[in-house]
CSV table of C-alpha atoms in Angstrom, one decimal:
chain,number,residue,atom,x,y,z
A,205,MET,CA,0.0,0.1,-0.1
A,206,PHE,CA,1.3,3.4,-0.7
A,207,SER,CA,-0.6,5.8,1.0
A,208,ALA,CA,-0.5,8.2,4.0
A,209,VAL,CA,-3.7,9.2,5.9
A,210,HIS,CA,-4.6,12.8,6.2
A,211,GLY,CA,-6.3,14.4,9.3
A,212,ARG,CA,-6.0,16.2,12.6
A,213,SER,CA,-6.0,13.0,14.5
A,214,ALA,CA,-3.0,11.7,12.6
A,215,ARG,CA,-1.2,15.0,13.3
A,216,LYS,CA,-1.8,14.8,17.0
A,217,ARG,CA,-0.4,11.2,17.1
A,218,GLY,CA,2.6,12.3,15.3
A,219,ALA,CA,3.4,15.2,17.7
A,220,LEU,CA,2.8,13.1,20.8
A,221,ARG,CA,5.2,10.3,19.5
A,222,LEU,CA,7.9,12.9,18.7
A,223,ALA,CA,7.7,14.4,22.1
A,224,THR,CA,7.8,11.0,23.9
A,225,ALA,CA,10.7,9.9,21.5
A,226,THR,CA,12.7,13.1,22.3
A,227,ALA,CA,12.2,12.5,26.1
A,228,VAL,CA,13.8,9.0,26.1
A,229,SER,CA,16.6,9.6,23.5
A,230,GLY,CA,19.1,10.6,26.1
A,231,LEU,CA,18.4,7.5,28.1
A,232,VAL,CA,19.0,4.9,25.3
A,233,ALA,CA,22.9,4.7,24.8
A,234,ALA,CA,25.4,2.1,24.1
A,235,GLY,CA,26.2,0.6,27.3
A,236,ALA,CA,29.3,-1.8,27.4
A,237,ILE,CA,29.5,-3.9,30.5
A,238,ALA,CA,32.3,-6.1,31.6
A,239,GLY,CA,31.4,-9.7,31.1
A,240,ALA,CA,32.7,-13.0,30.9
A,241,GLY,CA,34.4,-13.5,27.3
A,242,ALA,CA,34.8,-11.2,24.4
A,243,ALA,CA,32.1,-9.5,22.4
A,244,VAL,CA,30.2,-11.5,20.0
A,245,ALA,CA,28.6,-10.6,16.7
A,246,ASP,CA,25.6,-8.1,16.5
A,247,THR,CA,22.5,-9.9,17.9
A,248,PRO,CA,19.0,-9.6,16.5
A,249,ASP,CA,16.5,-7.6,18.4
A,250,GLN,CA,14.4,-10.6,18.8
A,251,GLN,CA,17.0,-13.0,20.2
A,252,GLY,CA,15.8,-16.7,19.7
A,253,GLN,CA,13.0,-15.4,17.6
A,254,GLY,CA,14.4,-16.9,14.3
A,255,GLY,CA,12.7,-17.5,11.0
A,256,ALA,CA,12.9,-16.1,7.4
A,257,THR,CA,14.6,-12.9,6.5
A,258,ALA,CA,13.6,-11.2,3.2
A,259,THR,CA,13.8,-8.2,0.8
A,260,ILE,CA,10.5,-6.7,-0.5
A,261,GLN,CA,10.4,-6.4,-4.1
A,262,GLY,CA,6.9,-4.8,-4.7
A,263,LEU,CA,3.4,-5.4,-5.7
A,264,GLU,CA,3.0,-8.7,-7.7
A,265,PRO,CA,2.1,-8.0,-11.3
A,266,GLY,CA,-1.6,-9.0,-11.9
A,267,SER,CA,-2.5,-9.4,-8.3
A,268,PHE,CA,-3.6,-5.9,-7.2
A,269,ALA,CA,-6.4,-3.5,-8.1
A,270,ASP,CA,-7.8,-0.2,-7.0
A,271,ALA,CA,-9.4,0.5,-3.5
A,272,VAL,CA,-10.6,3.8,-1.9
A,273,ILE,CA,-9.9,5.0,1.7
A,274,THR,CA,-12.4,7.4,3.0
A,275,GLY,CA,-10.8,9.8,5.5
A,276,ASP,CA,-11.4,12.6,7.5
A,277,HIS,CA,-14.3,14.9,6.3
A,278,GLY,CA,-15.3,12.3,3.7
A,279,ARG,CA,-11.9,12.8,1.9
A,280,LYS,CA,-11.4,10.0,-0.6
A,281,GLU,CA,-7.9,8.5,-1.8
A,282,GLN,CA,-7.6,6.0,-4.5
A,283,VAL,CA,-4.9,3.5,-3.6
A,284,SER,CA,-3.4,0.1,-5.0
A,285,ALA,CA,-4.4,-2.9,-2.9
A,286,GLY,CA,-3.0,-6.4,-3.3
A,287,LEU,CA,-0.3,-8.8,-2.9
A,288,PHE,CA,3.5,-8.0,-2.3
A,289,ARG,CA,6.2,-10.3,-3.3
A,290,MET,CA,9.4,-11.0,-1.1
A,291,LYS,CA,12.8,-12.8,-1.8
A,292,VAL,CA,13.9,-14.6,1.0
A,293,ASP,CA,17.8,-14.5,2.0
A,294,GLY,CA,19.2,-17.9,1.1
A,295,GLY,CA,16.3,-19.0,-1.2
A,296,GLY,CA,12.6,-18.8,-1.4
A,297,THR,CA,9.8,-16.4,-2.2
A,298,LEU,CA,7.1,-15.1,0.1
A,299,ARG,CA,3.8,-13.3,-0.8
A,300,THR,CA,2.4,-10.9,1.8
A,301,TYR,CA,-0.4,-8.3,2.4
A,302,CYS,CA,0.2,-5.1,4.2
A,303,ILE,CA,-1.1,-4.5,7.7
A,304,ASP,CA,0.0,-0.9,8.0
A,305,ILE,CA,-2.1,1.1,5.7
A,306,HIS,CA,-0.8,4.5,6.8
A,307,ASN,CA,3.0,3.8,6.1
A,308,PRO,CA,4.7,3.7,2.8
A,309,THR,CA,6.8,0.8,1.6
A,310,GLN,CA,10.5,1.4,1.5
A,311,SER,CA,12.4,0.4,-1.6
A,312,GLU,CA,14.1,-2.9,-1.3
A,313,ALA,CA,13.5,-3.0,2.5
A,314,GLN,CA,14.8,-5.8,4.5
A,315,TYR,CA,12.1,-7.7,6.6
A,316,ARG,CA,12.4,-10.2,9.5
A,317,GLU,CA,9.7,-12.8,10.4
A,318,THR,CA,8.5,-11.3,13.8
A,319,PRO,CA,6.0,-12.5,16.5
A,320,TRP,CA,2.8,-10.6,16.7
A,321,SER,CA,4.0,-9.2,20.1
A,322,GLY,CA,6.7,-7.3,18.2
A,323,THR,CA,4.2,-5.5,15.8
A,324,SER,CA,0.9,-3.5,15.8
A,325,LEU,CA,-0.8,-6.8,16.2
A,326,ALA,CA,-0.1,-6.9,19.8
A,327,ASN,CA,-2.6,-4.6,20.7
A,328,ASN,CA,-5.2,-5.5,18.1
A,329,LYS,CA,-8.1,-7.7,19.4
A,330,ASP,CA,-8.9,-8.4,15.6
A,331,ALA,CA,-5.4,-9.7,14.8
A,332,GLY,CA,-6.9,-13.4,14.6
A,333,LYS,CA,-9.4,-12.6,12.1
A,334,ILE,CA,-6.7,-11.4,9.8
A,335,ARG,CA,-5.3,-14.7,9.8
A,336,TRP,CA,-8.7,-16.4,9.1
A,337,ILE,CA,-9.1,-14.2,6.0
A,338,LEU,CA,-5.6,-15.1,4.8
A,339,GLU,CA,-6.6,-18.8,5.1
A,340,ASN,CA,-9.9,-18.3,3.4
A,341,SER,CA,-9.1,-16.2,0.7
A,342,TYR,CA,-6.6,-15.7,-2.4
A,343,PRO,CA,-4.0,-16.9,-2.8
A,344,GLN,CA,-4.6,-19.7,-0.3
A,345,LYS,CA,-8.1,-20.3,-2.0
A,346,ASN,CA,-6.8,-20.0,-5.7
A,347,ASP,CA,-9.9,-21.6,-7.3
A,348,LEU,CA,-11.5,-18.2,-7.9
A,349,GLY,CA,-14.8,-19.5,-9.2
A,350,GLN,CA,-15.5,-21.5,-6.0
A,351,LEU,CA,-14.2,-18.4,-3.9
A,352,ALA,CA,-16.7,-16.2,-5.9
A,353,LYS,CA,-19.6,-18.6,-5.3
A,354,ALA,CA,-18.7,-18.8,-1.5
A,355,ALA,CA,-18.9,-15.1,-1.1
A,356,GLY,CA,-22.0,-14.7,-3.3
A,357,VAL,CA,-20.1,-12.9,-6.1
A,358,THR,CA,-22.1,-12.9,-9.3
A,359,GLY,CA,-19.5,-11.9,-11.7
A,360,LYS,CA,-16.0,-13.4,-12.4
A,361,LEU,CA,-13.1,-12.5,-10.1
A,362,SER,CA,-9.6,-11.9,-11.4
A,363,ASN,CA,-6.5,-12.5,-9.5
A,364,GLY,CA,-6.1,-8.7,-9.1
A,365,GLU,CA,-9.6,-8.4,-7.8
A,366,ALA,CA,-9.5,-11.3,-5.3
A,367,ALA,CA,-6.2,-9.8,-4.0
A,368,ALA,CA,-7.5,-6.3,-3.6
A,369,ALA,CA,-10.6,-7.6,-1.8
A,370,THR,CA,-8.4,-9.6,0.5
A,371,GLN,CA,-6.3,-6.5,1.3
A,372,VAL,CA,-9.4,-4.4,1.9
A,373,ALA,CA,-10.9,-6.9,4.4
A,374,ILE,CA,-7.4,-7.1,6.2
A,375,TRP,CA,-7.0,-3.4,6.4
A,376,ARG,CA,-10.5,-3.0,8.0
A,377,PHE,CA,-9.2,-5.2,10.9
A,378,SER,CA,-5.5,-4.1,11.0
A,379,ASP,CA,-5.9,-0.3,10.7
A,380,HIS,CA,-9.6,0.0,11.5
A,381,VAL,CA,-10.2,2.4,8.6
A,382,LYS,CA,-13.0,2.8,6.2
A,383,VAL,CA,-11.9,1.3,2.9
A,384,ASP,CA,-13.7,-0.2,0.0
A,385,ALA,CA,-12.5,-2.1,-3.2
A,386,ALA,CA,-13.4,-0.1,-6.4
A,387,ASP,CA,-14.7,-3.0,-8.2
A,388,LYS,CA,-18.1,-3.9,-7.2
A,389,ASP,CA,-17.3,-7.9,-7.2
A,390,ALA,CA,-14.2,-7.2,-5.4
A,391,GLN,CA,-16.1,-5.2,-2.7
A,392,THR,CA,-18.7,-8.0,-2.4
A,393,LEU,CA,-15.8,-10.5,-1.6
A,394,ALA,CA,-14.3,-8.1,0.8
A,395,ASP,CA,-17.4,-7.5,2.6
A,396,TRP,CA,-18.0,-11.4,2.9
A,397,LEU,CA,-14.5,-11.8,4.3
A,398,PHE,CA,-14.8,-9.1,6.8
A,399,ASN,CA,-18.4,-10.2,8.1
A,400,ASN,CA,-17.4,-14.0,8.4
A,401,ALA,CA,-13.9,-13.6,9.8
A,402,LYS,CA,-13.4,-15.5,12.9
A,403,VAL,CA,-10.6,-15.2,15.5
A,404,VAL,CA,-7.7,-17.8,14.9
A,405,GLU,CA,-4.6,-18.0,17.1
A,406,GLU,CA,-1.2,-16.7,16.0
A,407,PRO,CA,0.6,-19.3,13.9
A,408,LYS,CA,3.8,-20.8,15.4
A,409,ALA,CA,7.1,-19.6,14.2
A,410,SER,CA,9.0,-21.5,11.3
A,411,LEU,CA,12.0,-21.8,13.5
A,412,THR,CA,12.6,-20.5,17.0
A,413,LEU,CA,14.4,-21.3,20.1
A,414,ASP,CA,13.7,-21.4,23.8
A,415,GLY,CA,16.7,-20.7,26.0
A,416,ALA,CA,18.6,-19.0,23.3
A,417,SER,CA,21.1,-17.5,25.7
A,418,VAL,CA,22.7,-19.6,28.1
A,419,ALA,CA,25.8,-19.2,30.5
A,420,GLY,CA,27.6,-21.3,33.2
A,421,LYS,CA,30.9,-22.3,34.4
A,422,ALA,CA,33.5,-24.0,32.3
A,423,GLY,CA,33.5,-27.9,32.7
A,424,GLN,CA,29.8,-28.1,32.6
A,425,LYS,CA,27.1,-29.0,29.8
A,426,LEU,CA,25.2,-25.6,29.3
A,427,GLY,CA,21.8,-25.3,28.3
A,428,PRO,CA,19.3,-26.5,27.1
A,429,VAL,CA,18.4,-24.7,24.0
A,430,THR,CA,15.2,-26.2,22.7
A,431,VAL,CA,14.4,-26.2,19.0
A,432,HIS,CA,10.8,-25.5,17.6
A,433,THR,CA,10.3,-25.6,14.1
A,434,ASN,CA,8.0,-27.1,11.1
A,435,ALA,CA,11.0,-28.2,9.2
A,436,ASP,CA,11.9,-31.7,9.0
A,437,LYS,CA,15.7,-31.1,9.8
A,438,VAL,CA,17.8,-28.2,11.2
A,439,THR,CA,21.4,-27.8,10.4
A,440,VAL,CA,23.3,-27.0,13.6
A,441,THR,CA,26.6,-24.9,13.0
A,442,PRO,CA,28.9,-23.8,15.9
A,443,SER,CA,30.8,-20.6,15.6
A,444,GLN,CA,34.5,-20.3,15.0
A,445,GLU,CA,35.0,-19.2,18.7
A,446,LEU,CA,33.2,-22.4,19.8
A,447,GLN,CA,35.2,-24.5,17.6
A,448,ALA,CA,38.5,-22.8,18.9
A,449,ALA,CA,37.6,-23.2,22.5
A,450,GLY,CA,36.8,-26.9,21.9
A,451,VAL,CA,33.0,-26.5,22.9
A,452,LYS,CA,30.9,-29.3,21.5
A,453,ILE,CA,27.2,-29.2,20.6
A,454,VAL,CA,25.6,-32.2,22.2
A,455,ASP,CA,22.1,-33.8,23.0
A,456,LYS,CA,20.7,-34.7,26.2
A,457,ALA,CA,22.8,-37.9,26.4
A,458,GLY,CA,26.0,-36.0,25.7
A,459,LYS,CA,26.2,-37.1,22.0
A,460,THR,CA,27.8,-34.8,19.7
A,461,VAL,CA,25.1,-33.7,17.2
A,462,SER,CA,25.1,-31.6,13.7
A,463,SER,CA,21.4,-31.4,13.1
A,464,ALA,CA,18.1,-31.1,15.1
A,465,ALA,CA,14.5,-31.5,14.8
A,466,ASN,CA,11.4,-30.1,16.4
A,467,ASN,CA,11.5,-30.2,20.2
A,468,SER,CA,15.2,-31.2,20.1
A,469,GLN,CA,17.3,-30.0,23.1
A,470,LEU,CA,20.8,-28.8,22.6
A,471,PHE,CA,23.6,-28.3,25.1
A,472,PHE,CA,26.9,-26.6,24.9
A,473,ASP,CA,29.7,-29.0,26.3
A,474,VAL,CA,32.3,-26.7,27.5
A,475,PRO,CA,35.8,-28.2,28.4
A,476,ALA,CA,36.9,-27.5,32.0
A,477,ALA,CA,40.2,-26.1,31.0
A,478,ALA,CA,38.5,-23.6,28.5
A,479,GLN,CA,39.4,-19.9,29.1
A,480,PRO,CA,36.5,-17.5,29.8
A,481,GLY,CA,34.7,-16.9,26.5
A,482,SER,CA,31.7,-16.8,24.5
A,483,GLY,CA,30.3,-18.0,21.1
A,484,SER,CA,27.2,-18.6,19.1
A,485,LEU,CA,25.2,-21.6,17.3
A,486,ARG,CA,23.6,-21.0,14.1
A,487,LEU,CA,20.6,-23.1,13.1
A,488,SER,CA,19.3,-23.5,9.5
A,489,ALA,CA,16.5,-25.2,7.6
A,490,THR,CA,14.5,-25.1,4.6
A,491,THR,CA,10.7,-25.1,5.1
A,492,GLN,CA,7.4,-23.2,4.2
A,493,VAL,CA,6.7,-20.2,6.7
A,494,PRO,CA,3.2,-20.5,8.2
A,495,VAL,CA,0.4,-18.3,6.8
A,496,GLY,CA,-0.3,-15.5,9.2
A,497,ARG,CA,3.3,-15.0,10.3
A,498,ALA,CA,4.2,-11.1,10.6
A,499,PHE,CA,7.0,-9.5,9.0
A,500,ALA,CA,8.7,-6.3,10.2
A,501,SER,CA,11.3,-3.9,8.9
A,502,ASP,CA,13.7,-1.7,11.0
A,503,SER,CA,13.7,0.7,8.1
A,504,LYS,CA,9.9,1.7,9.1
A,505,SER,CA,8.8,0.1,5.8
A,506,GLN,CA,5.2,-0.9,6.4
A,507,THR,CA,4.6,-4.1,8.3
A,508,GLN,CA,3.5,-7.2,6.4
A,509,ILE,CA,1.7,-10.4,7.0
A,510,LEU,CA,2.3,-13.7,5.2
A,511,ALA,CA,-0.2,-15.0,2.7
A,512,GLY,CA,2.0,-17.9,1.1
A,513,SER,CA,5.5,-19.2,1.1
A,514,SER,CA,7.5,-21.4,-1.1
A,515,ASP,CA,10.1,-23.6,0.5
A,516,SER,CA,12.4,-21.0,2.0
A,517,THR,CA,15.5,-20.7,4.3
A,518,VAL,CA,15.0,-19.9,7.9
A,519,ASN,CA,17.5,-19.4,10.7
A,520,ALA,CA,18.0,-18.8,14.3
A,521,GLU,CA,20.8,-18.1,16.7
A,522,ALA,CA,21.8,-19.2,20.1
A,523,LYS,CA,24.4,-17.6,22.4
A,524,VAL,CA,26.6,-19.0,25.2
A,525,THR,CA,29.0,-17.6,27.8
A,526,TRP,CA,31.3,-19.3,30.1
A,527,ALA,CA,33.8,-18.6,32.6
A,528,LYS,CA,35.3,-20.2,35.8
A,529,GLN,CA,34.2,-17.6,38.5
A,530,GLY,CA,32.6,-14.0,38.8
A,531,ALA,CA,29.5,-12.9,37.3
A,532,ILE,CA,28.4,-15.1,34.3
A,533,PRO,CA,25.4,-13.5,32.6
A,534,ALA,CA,23.2,-14.9,29.8
A,535,VAL,CA,21.2,-11.9,28.3
A,536,SER,CA,18.0,-11.8,26.0
A,537,VAL,CA,16.2,-9.1,24.7
A,538,LYS,CA,12.8,-8.9,22.8
A,539,LYS,CA,10.4,-6.2,21.8
A,540,ASP,CA,7.2,-5.8,23.7
A,541,CYS,CA,4.6,-3.7,21.8
A,542,ALA,CA,1.9,-4.4,24.4
A,543,LYS,CA,4.3,-2.7,27.2
A,544,GLY,CA,5.8,-0.2,25.0
A,545,GLY,CA,9.4,-1.1,25.2
A,546,VAL,CA,12.1,-3.9,25.2
A,547,ASP,CA,12.1,-6.8,27.6
A,548,ILE,CA,15.7,-7.4,29.0
A,549,THR,CA,16.1,-10.6,30.8
A,550,VAL,CA,19.4,-11.6,32.4
A,551,THR,CA,20.2,-15.0,34.3
A,552,ASN,CA,23.4,-14.8,36.2
A,553,LYS,CA,25.1,-18.3,36.5
A,554,GLY,CA,28.0,-17.0,38.2
A,555,ASP,CA,29.1,-16.5,41.8
A,556,GLU,CA,29.0,-12.7,41.9
A,557,ALA,CA,26.2,-10.2,41.3
A,558,PHE,CA,25.8,-8.6,37.8
A,559,PRO,CA,24.7,-5.0,37.3
A,560,VAL,CA,22.6,-4.5,34.2
A,561,THR,CA,23.7,-1.2,32.8
A,562,VAL,CA,22.2,0.6,29.7
A,563,GLY,CA,23.5,4.1,28.6
A,564,GLY,CA,25.6,4.3,31.8
A,565,LYS,CA,22.6,3.7,34.1
A,566,THR,CA,22.2,0.7,36.2
A,567,ILE,CA,18.7,-0.5,35.8
A,568,ALA,CA,18.8,-3.7,37.6
A,569,THR,CA,21.3,-5.8,39.6
A,570,VAL,CA,21.0,-9.6,39.3
A,571,PRO,CA,22.3,-11.8,42.1
A,572,ALA,CA,24.5,-14.8,41.7
A,573,GLY,CA,22.3,-17.6,40.6
A,574,GLY,CA,19.4,-15.3,39.9
A,575,THR,CA,17.3,-14.0,37.1
A,576,LYS,CA,15.7,-10.6,36.5
A,577,SER,CA,13.5,-9.1,33.7
A,578,VAL,CA,13.1,-5.6,33.3
A,579,LEU,CA,11.2,-3.4,30.8
A,580,PHE,CA,13.3,-0.8,29.0
A,581,PRO,CA,10.9,1.9,27.7
A,582,VAL,CA,11.4,2.9,24.2
A,583,ALA,CA,9.2,5.5,22.2
A,584,GLU,CA,7.2,4.6,19.1
A,585,ASP,CA,9.7,4.7,16.1
A,586,GLN,CA,12.6,5.1,18.4
A,587,LYS,CA,15.8,3.2,17.6
A,588,TYR,CA,17.4,1.4,20.6
A,589,ASP,CA,21.0,0.5,20.4
A,590,PHE,CA,22.9,-0.9,23.5
A,591,THR,CA,25.4,-3.6,24.6
A,592,ILE,CA,25.0,-5.7,27.6
A,593,ALA,CA,27.8,-8.2,28.6
A,594,GLY,CA,29.6,-8.0,25.2
A,595,GLN,CA,26.2,-8.6,23.2
A,596,HIS,CA,25.2,-5.9,21.0
A,597,PHE,CA,21.3,-5.2,20.7
A,598,SER,CA,19.5,-3.0,18.3
A,599,GLY,CA,16.1,-2.5,16.7
A,600,VAL,CA,13.3,0.0,16.1
A,601,LEU,CA,10.0,0.0,18.2
A,602,ASP,CA,7.2,-0.1,15.5
A,603,CYS,CA,4.1,-0.8,17.3
A,604,LYS,CA,1.5,1.5,15.9
A,605,THR,CA,0.0,2.2,12.5
A,606,ALA,CA,0.3,5.7,11.5
A,607,GLY,CA,1.9,8.1,8.9
A,608,THR,CA,5.5,8.4,8.4
A,609,GLY,CA,7.1,10.6,5.7
A,610,PRO,CA,5.7,12.4,2.6
A,611,ALA,CA,2.9,10.5,0.8
A,612,PRO,CA,4.1,8.5,-2.0
A,613,SER,CA,2.4,7.7,-5.3
A,614,SER,CA,-0.7,5.5,-4.9
A,615,LYS,CA,0.3,3.6,-8.0
A,616,PRO,CA,3.2,1.0,-8.5
A,617,SER,CA,5.5,1.5,-11.3
A,618,PRO,CA,5.8,-1.8,-13.2
A,619,ALA,CA,9.4,-3.0,-13.7
A,620,SER,CA,11.3,-6.3,-13.2
A,621,ALA,CA,12.9,-6.7,-9.9
A,622,GLY,CA,14.1,-10.4,-10.7
A,623,GLY,CA,13.3,-13.1,-8.2
A,624,SER,CA,11.7,-16.6,-8.8
A,625,SER,CA,8.2,-17.8,-8.2
A,626,THR,CA,9.5,-21.1,-6.6
A,627,GLY,CA,11.6,-21.9,-3.7
A,628,THR,CA,14.8,-23.8,-3.5
A,629,ASN,CA,13.3,-27.2,-3.4
A,630,GLY,CA,10.1,-26.5,-5.5
A,631,GLY,CA,7.6,-27.0,-2.9
A,632,THR,CA,5.0,-24.3,-2.4
A,633,ASN,CA,2.0,-23.1,-0.7
A,634,LEU,CA,1.9,-20.1,-3.3
A,635,ALA,CA,-1.0,-19.8,-5.7
A,636,GLU,CA,0.0,-19.9,-9.4
A,637,THR,CA,-0.6,-16.6,-10.9
A,638,GLY,CA,1.1,-16.8,-14.4
A,639,SER,CA,3.9,-14.6,-13.5
A,640,SER,CA,7.3,-14.9,-12.0
A,641,SER,CA,8.5,-11.4,-12.1
A,642,ALA,CA,8.2,-8.8,-9.2
A,643,THR,CA,7.6,-5.1,-9.2
A,644,PRO,CA,9.4,-2.6,-7.2
A,645,MET,CA,7.3,-0.3,-5.0
A,646,ILE,CA,7.4,3.3,-5.1
A,647,ALA,CA,9.7,4.2,-2.5
A,648,GLY,CA,8.4,6.4,0.5
A,649,ALA,CA,11.0,8.6,2.0
A,650,ALA,CA,11.1,8.9,5.8
A,651,VAL,CA,12.1,12.0,7.6
A,652,VAL,CA,15.2,11.0,9.7
A,653,LEU,CA,16.5,13.0,12.5
A,654,VAL,CA,20.0,11.9,13.9
A,655,LEU,CA,20.2,12.2,17.6
A,656,LEU,CA,23.7,11.9,19.3
A,657,GLY,CA,23.4,10.9,23.1
A,658,GLY,CA,25.3,8.7,25.4
A,659,GLY,CA,27.8,7.7,22.8
A,660,ALA,CA,25.3,6.1,20.6
A,661,VAL,CA,23.4,7.3,17.4
A,662,PHE,CA,19.9,7.0,17.3
A,663,PHE,CA,17.3,7.6,14.6
A,664,LEU,CA,14.0,9.2,15.2
A,665,ARG,CA,11.4,9.2,12.4
A,666,LYS,CA,8.9,12.1,12.9
A,667,LYS,CA,5.6,10.8,11.7
A,668,LYS,CA,3.7,13.3,9.7
A,669,THR,CA,1.0,12.7,7.1
A,670,ALA,CA,0.9,14.1,3.5
A,671,GLY,CA,0.2,17.9,3.1
A,672,GLN,CA,1.6,18.8,6.5
């Protein structure tokens, strides 16, 4: 979707978010804490919450049509509504709908599979109805004759009309706006989907980990890290740091493993003579991402929800820290849109207390053998960036649907962006549309303010609507 919503209420929301973000910007800074072992590579903002990462390529040719938004004072805006296509890192294709009608799509934006709790769906009581629509409309239901009959459509639906109708019904629940399909048959389908939608629970992640951050004393078997996936097989690859320290990846019985499956428990077997250190474990698989999974971007490109997936590459990462004495912290961080911040959880497996410090301020102290969780408030659209115990965490809190930047064109510009309509193994739950190319979207430029504070650079996007 390529529109920005006009109106006094949107302007008030933007001003409030700017004030809130400015107030906390000085608090969020890079906080380096002395911990066991050397610093490890950058950590995704949703540690343990693995899955697919992908680049958006634009609206899919032949799978979009016009829709009309009715805004403040009856002002109408014509927009394009339909399916987007994404190219998965490592192989695969995703097709998605927008669940963030007010935001523009950034060109070639990078996306990550994200739990609903890390998106605007966290506070949306209608989120489950969106999944029902996805499972009961195009492209999951790609026999358009049967779909039209079920919805009471008297005419013949095209792929574009079916996609537009589906997007319109989704927007009514994701953004609670007044929006209609321009075509009357598409409008009939949109109304049927909207009126018949039922609440369905959030789908499970394609690949995720419990206990993705572990710590303990050298000479012990540290873990477990529990694997949850819909893939048949997950490849397990230890980092160079683990290999150099002689750390083995083993199962519950102590047997060295190089692969895992759903519900597998993995442990880090650290030699007693190992010097204090840290490392990571990468897990990779090929599978279809479940319909209804959300995809978010740190670039503030509009949030998407999955409508179909080919066989695609999915990944997750686990961290481990070990030492012989002192504080030995295991740290995990995840977005919490319901609470308005990021949850920081620290488990201290050492014999000394560990101070949790962010931006030079101690926000908690974890005693030896203890665990503490603390919410670190982050304003909407605020970038957080900090380091705890040598682990770097960064991301953007994007929890609400509201305009950002100038309004882009409401029409896509057709041009090939490459990509393939099939995944690496050929399996797919994507409907056939007769097209394998993808269209780049009209880029929506965001207004970026660079804030320097506490030794870290943070990016604040001032939300505004077109015409301001």
